[in-house]
PDB file of C-alpha atoms in Angstrom:
ATOM      1  CA  MET D   1      20.735-111.105-128.728  1.00  0.00           C
ATOM      2  CA  ASN D   2      24.033-109.933-127.800  1.00  0.00           C
ATOM      3  CA  THR D   3      24.917-106.877-127.182  1.00  0.00           C
ATOM      4  CA  TYR D   4      25.775-105.546-130.685  1.00  0.00           C
ATOM      5  CA  LYS D   5      22.586-106.398-131.885  1.00  0.00           C
ATOM      6  CA  THR D   6      20.761-105.310-130.124  1.00  0.00           C
ATOM      7  CA  GLY D   7      22.773-101.649-130.188  1.00  0.00           C
ATOM      8  CA  ILE D   8      21.875-101.973-133.479  1.00  0.00           C
ATOM      9  CA  TRP D   9      18.064-102.929-132.621  1.00  0.00           C
ATOM     10  CA  ALA D  10      18.222 -99.655-130.573  1.00  0.00           C
ATOM     11  CA  GLU D  11      19.927 -97.515-133.100  1.00  0.00           C
ATOM     12  CA  MET D  12      16.776 -98.484-136.102  1.00  0.00           C
ATOM     13  CA  VAL D  13      14.087 -97.750-133.343  1.00  0.00           C
ATOM     14  CA  ALA D  14      15.866 -94.946-132.481  1.00  0.00           C
ATOM     15  CA  CYS D  15      15.768 -93.912-136.232  1.00  0.00           C
ATOM     16  CA  ILE D  16      12.092 -94.626-136.638  1.00  0.00           C
ATOM     17  CA  TYR D  17      11.608 -92.020-133.428  1.00  0.00           C
ATOM     18  CA  LEU D  18      13.860 -88.796-135.035  1.00  0.00           C
ATOM     19  CA  ILE D  19      11.160 -90.187-138.809  1.00  0.00           C
ATOM     20  CA  LEU D  20       8.618 -89.264-136.689  1.00  0.00           C
ATOM     21  CA  HIS D  21       9.747 -86.102-135.425  1.00  0.00           C
ATOM     22  CA  GLY D  22      10.141 -84.623-138.863  1.00  0.00           C
ATOM     23  CA  PHE D  23      13.697 -85.936-138.947  1.00  0.00           C
ATOM     24  CA  ARG D  24      15.556 -87.338-141.840  1.00  0.00           C
ATOM     25  CA  ILE D  25      18.720 -88.878-140.764  1.00  0.00           C
ATOM     26  CA  VAL D  26      21.923 -88.182-142.462  1.00  0.00           C
ATOM     27  CA  ARG D  27      24.014 -90.033-141.726  1.00  0.00           C
ATOM     28  CA  ARG D  28      23.795 -93.232-139.066  1.00  0.00           C
ATOM     29  CA  ARG D  29      27.816 -93.975-137.263  1.00  0.00           C
ATOM     30  CA  TYR D  30      29.877 -91.821-139.070  1.00  0.00           C
ATOM     31  CA  VAL D  31      33.097 -93.325-137.908  1.00  0.00           C
ATOM     32  CA  THR D  32      36.521 -90.423-137.264  1.00  0.00           C
ATOM     33  CA  GLY D  33      39.862 -91.155-136.384  1.00  0.00           C
ATOM     34  CA  ARG D  34      40.320 -94.595-136.981  1.00  0.00           C
ATOM     35  CA  TYR D  35      43.301 -94.707-136.567  1.00  0.00           C
ATOM     36  CA  THR D  36      43.893 -93.017-133.758  1.00  0.00           C
ATOM     37  CA  ASN D  37      41.243 -91.586-130.673  1.00  0.00           C
ATOM     38  CA  ARG D  38      38.474 -93.291-132.408  1.00  0.00           C
ATOM     39  CA  ALA D  39      34.950 -92.253-132.180  1.00  0.00           C
ATOM     40  CA  GLU D  40      31.467 -92.868-133.348  1.00  0.00           C
ATOM     41  CA  ILE D  41      28.523 -90.762-133.539  1.00  0.00           C
ATOM     42  CA  ASP D  42      25.472 -93.354-133.702  1.00  0.00           C
ATOM     43  CA  ILE D  43      22.521 -91.303-135.817  1.00  0.00           C
ATOM     44  CA  ILE D  44      23.183 -87.702-137.769  1.00  0.00           C
ATOM     45  CA  ALA D  45      19.775 -86.429-138.256  1.00  0.00           C
ATOM     46  CA  ARG D  46      18.585 -83.380-139.746  1.00  0.00           C
ATOM     47  CA  LYS D  47      14.861 -81.196-139.130  1.00  0.00           C
ATOM     48  CA  LYS D  48      15.547 -77.788-142.291  1.00  0.00           C
ATOM     49  CA  ASN D  49      18.399 -76.519-140.460  1.00  0.00           C
ATOM     50  CA  LEU D  50      19.285 -78.379-136.815  1.00  0.00           C
ATOM     51  CA  LEU D  51      22.028 -81.255-137.397  1.00  0.00           C
ATOM     52  CA  LEU D  52      21.210 -83.660-134.102  1.00  0.00           C
ATOM     53  CA  PHE D  53      24.307 -85.747-133.007  1.00  0.00           C
ATOM     54  CA  ILE D  54      22.599 -88.039-131.803  1.00  0.00           C
ATOM     55  CA  GLU D  55      23.983 -90.898-129.713  1.00  0.00           C
ATOM     56  CA  VAL D  56      21.666 -94.643-128.530  1.00  0.00           C
ATOM     57  CA  LYS D  57      22.075 -96.379-125.858  1.00  0.00           C
ATOM     58  CA  HIS D  58      19.809 -99.525-124.619  1.00  0.00           C
ATOM     59  CA  ARG D  59      19.144 -99.970-120.943  1.00  0.00           C
ATOM     60  CA  PRO D  60      17.331-100.399-118.656  1.00  0.00           C
ATOM     61  CA  ASP D  61      17.213 -97.072-116.501  1.00  0.00           C
ATOM     62  CA  ILE D  62      17.395 -93.753-117.954  1.00  0.00           C
ATOM     63  CA  THR D  63      19.799 -92.963-115.004  1.00  0.00           C
ATOM     64  CA  SER D  64      21.689 -96.413-116.320  1.00  0.00           C
ATOM     65  CA  GLY D  65      21.816 -94.542-119.757  1.00  0.00           C
ATOM     66  CA  LEU D  66      23.000 -91.260-118.729  1.00  0.00           C
ATOM     67  CA  ASN D  67      25.813 -92.321-116.418  1.00  0.00           C
ATOM     68  CA  ALA D  68      26.928 -95.486-119.663  1.00  0.00           C
ATOM     69  CA  ILE D  69      28.769 -91.748-121.704  1.00  0.00           C
ATOM     70  CA  THR D  70      31.488 -90.727-119.978  1.00  0.00           C
ATOM     71  CA  PRO D  71      33.126 -87.322-119.858  1.00  0.00           C
ATOM     72  CA  ARG D  72      36.415 -88.784-121.974  1.00  0.00           C
ATOM     73  CA  GLN D  73      33.381 -90.280-124.480  1.00  0.00           C
ATOM     74  CA  SER D  74      31.950 -87.309-124.199  1.00  0.00           C
ATOM     75  CA  ALA D  75      34.460 -85.760-125.446  1.00  0.00           C
ATOM     76  CA  ARG D  76      35.377 -88.129-128.148  1.00  0.00           C
ATOM     77  CA  LEU D  77      31.766 -87.235-129.571  1.00  0.00           C
ATOM     78  CA  ARG D  78      32.138 -83.447-129.508  1.00  0.00           C
ATOM     79  CA  SER D  79      35.301 -83.972-132.041  1.00  0.00           C
ATOM     80  CA  ALA D  80      33.706 -86.459-134.264  1.00  0.00           C
ATOM     81  CA  ALA D  81      30.853 -83.385-134.335  1.00  0.00           C
ATOM     82  CA  GLU D  82      33.029 -80.255-134.886  1.00  0.00           C
ATOM     83  CA  THR D  83      35.310 -82.593-137.720  1.00  0.00           C
ATOM     84  CA  TYR D  84      32.139 -83.667-139.982  1.00  0.00           C
ATOM     85  CA  ILE D  85      30.945 -79.735-139.715  1.00  0.00           C
ATOM     86  CA  ALA D  86      33.901 -79.141-140.703  1.00  0.00           C
ATOM     87  CA  GLN D  87      34.248 -81.616-143.597  1.00  0.00           C
ATOM     88  CA  THR D  88      30.941 -80.512-144.854  1.00  0.00           C
ATOM     89  CA  ARG D  89      30.547 -77.112-144.274  1.00  0.00           C
ATOM     90  CA  TRP D  90      27.998 -77.306-142.323  1.00  0.00           C
ATOM     91  CA  ARG D  91      26.421 -73.296-141.468  1.00  0.00           C
ATOM     92  CA  GLY D  92      23.247 -73.803-139.616  1.00  0.00           C
ATOM     93  CA  ASP D  93      22.404 -75.271-135.489  1.00  0.00           C
ATOM     94  CA  ALA D  94      23.629 -78.019-134.272  1.00  0.00           C
ATOM     95  CA  ARG D  95      22.272 -80.266-130.586  1.00  0.00           C
ATOM     96  CA  PHE D  96      23.881 -83.014-128.931  1.00  0.00           C
ATOM     97  CA  ASP D  97      21.263 -85.098-127.981  1.00  0.00           C
ATOM     98  CA  ILE D  98      20.933 -88.660-125.833  1.00  0.00           C
ATOM     99  CA  ILE D  99      18.485 -92.009-126.697  1.00  0.00           C
ATOM    100  CA  VAL D 100      18.816 -94.119-123.966  1.00  0.00           C
ATOM    101  CA  ILE D 101      15.253 -96.626-125.049  1.00  0.00           C
ATOM    102  CA  THR D 102      14.277 -98.529-121.500  1.00  0.00           C
ATOM    103  CA  GLY D 103      12.973-101.718-121.755  1.00  0.00           C
ATOM    104  CA  ARG D 104       9.664-100.776-123.882  1.00  0.00           C
ATOM    105  CA  LYS D 105       9.879 -96.526-123.683  1.00  0.00           C
ATOM    106  CA  ILE D 106      11.886 -94.314-125.972  1.00  0.00           C
ATOM    107  CA  HIS D 107      14.333 -91.100-123.726  1.00  0.00           C
ATOM    108  CA  TRP D 108      14.842 -88.487-125.525  1.00  0.00           C
ATOM    109  CA  VAL D 109      17.380 -86.154-123.806  1.00  0.00           C
ATOM    110  CA  ARG D 110      17.900 -83.033-125.561  1.00  0.00           C
ATOM    111  CA  GLY D 111      20.608 -81.103-125.481  1.00  0.00           C
ATOM    112  CA  ALA D 112      22.592 -83.208-123.301  1.00  0.00           C
ATOM    113  CA  VAL D 113      26.113 -83.924-124.564  1.00  0.00           C
TER     114      VAL D 113
END
């Protein structure tokens, strides 16, 4: 499987995992800044008054998954989340999480970005 297909598979697994934890998937692959400083949020999920922005990584271990998110990418993700919140006029809580899939394990790091 190539890296694109692996990424799509990892996002699907993360969506199922979030649904099993009571979240509703609001958006997948939300893209902003298509012609400028493009940013993509893998998953946006909601549970009651909490909106999650999820970055999904498929890596051999959790450390390399967390290290894959650079400070520049983190800033772009925050900017994309702010755009989404402004567009939808969200008034609840929001948080950035990372889901790292390592083999058969799912690591959910809350408040990571």
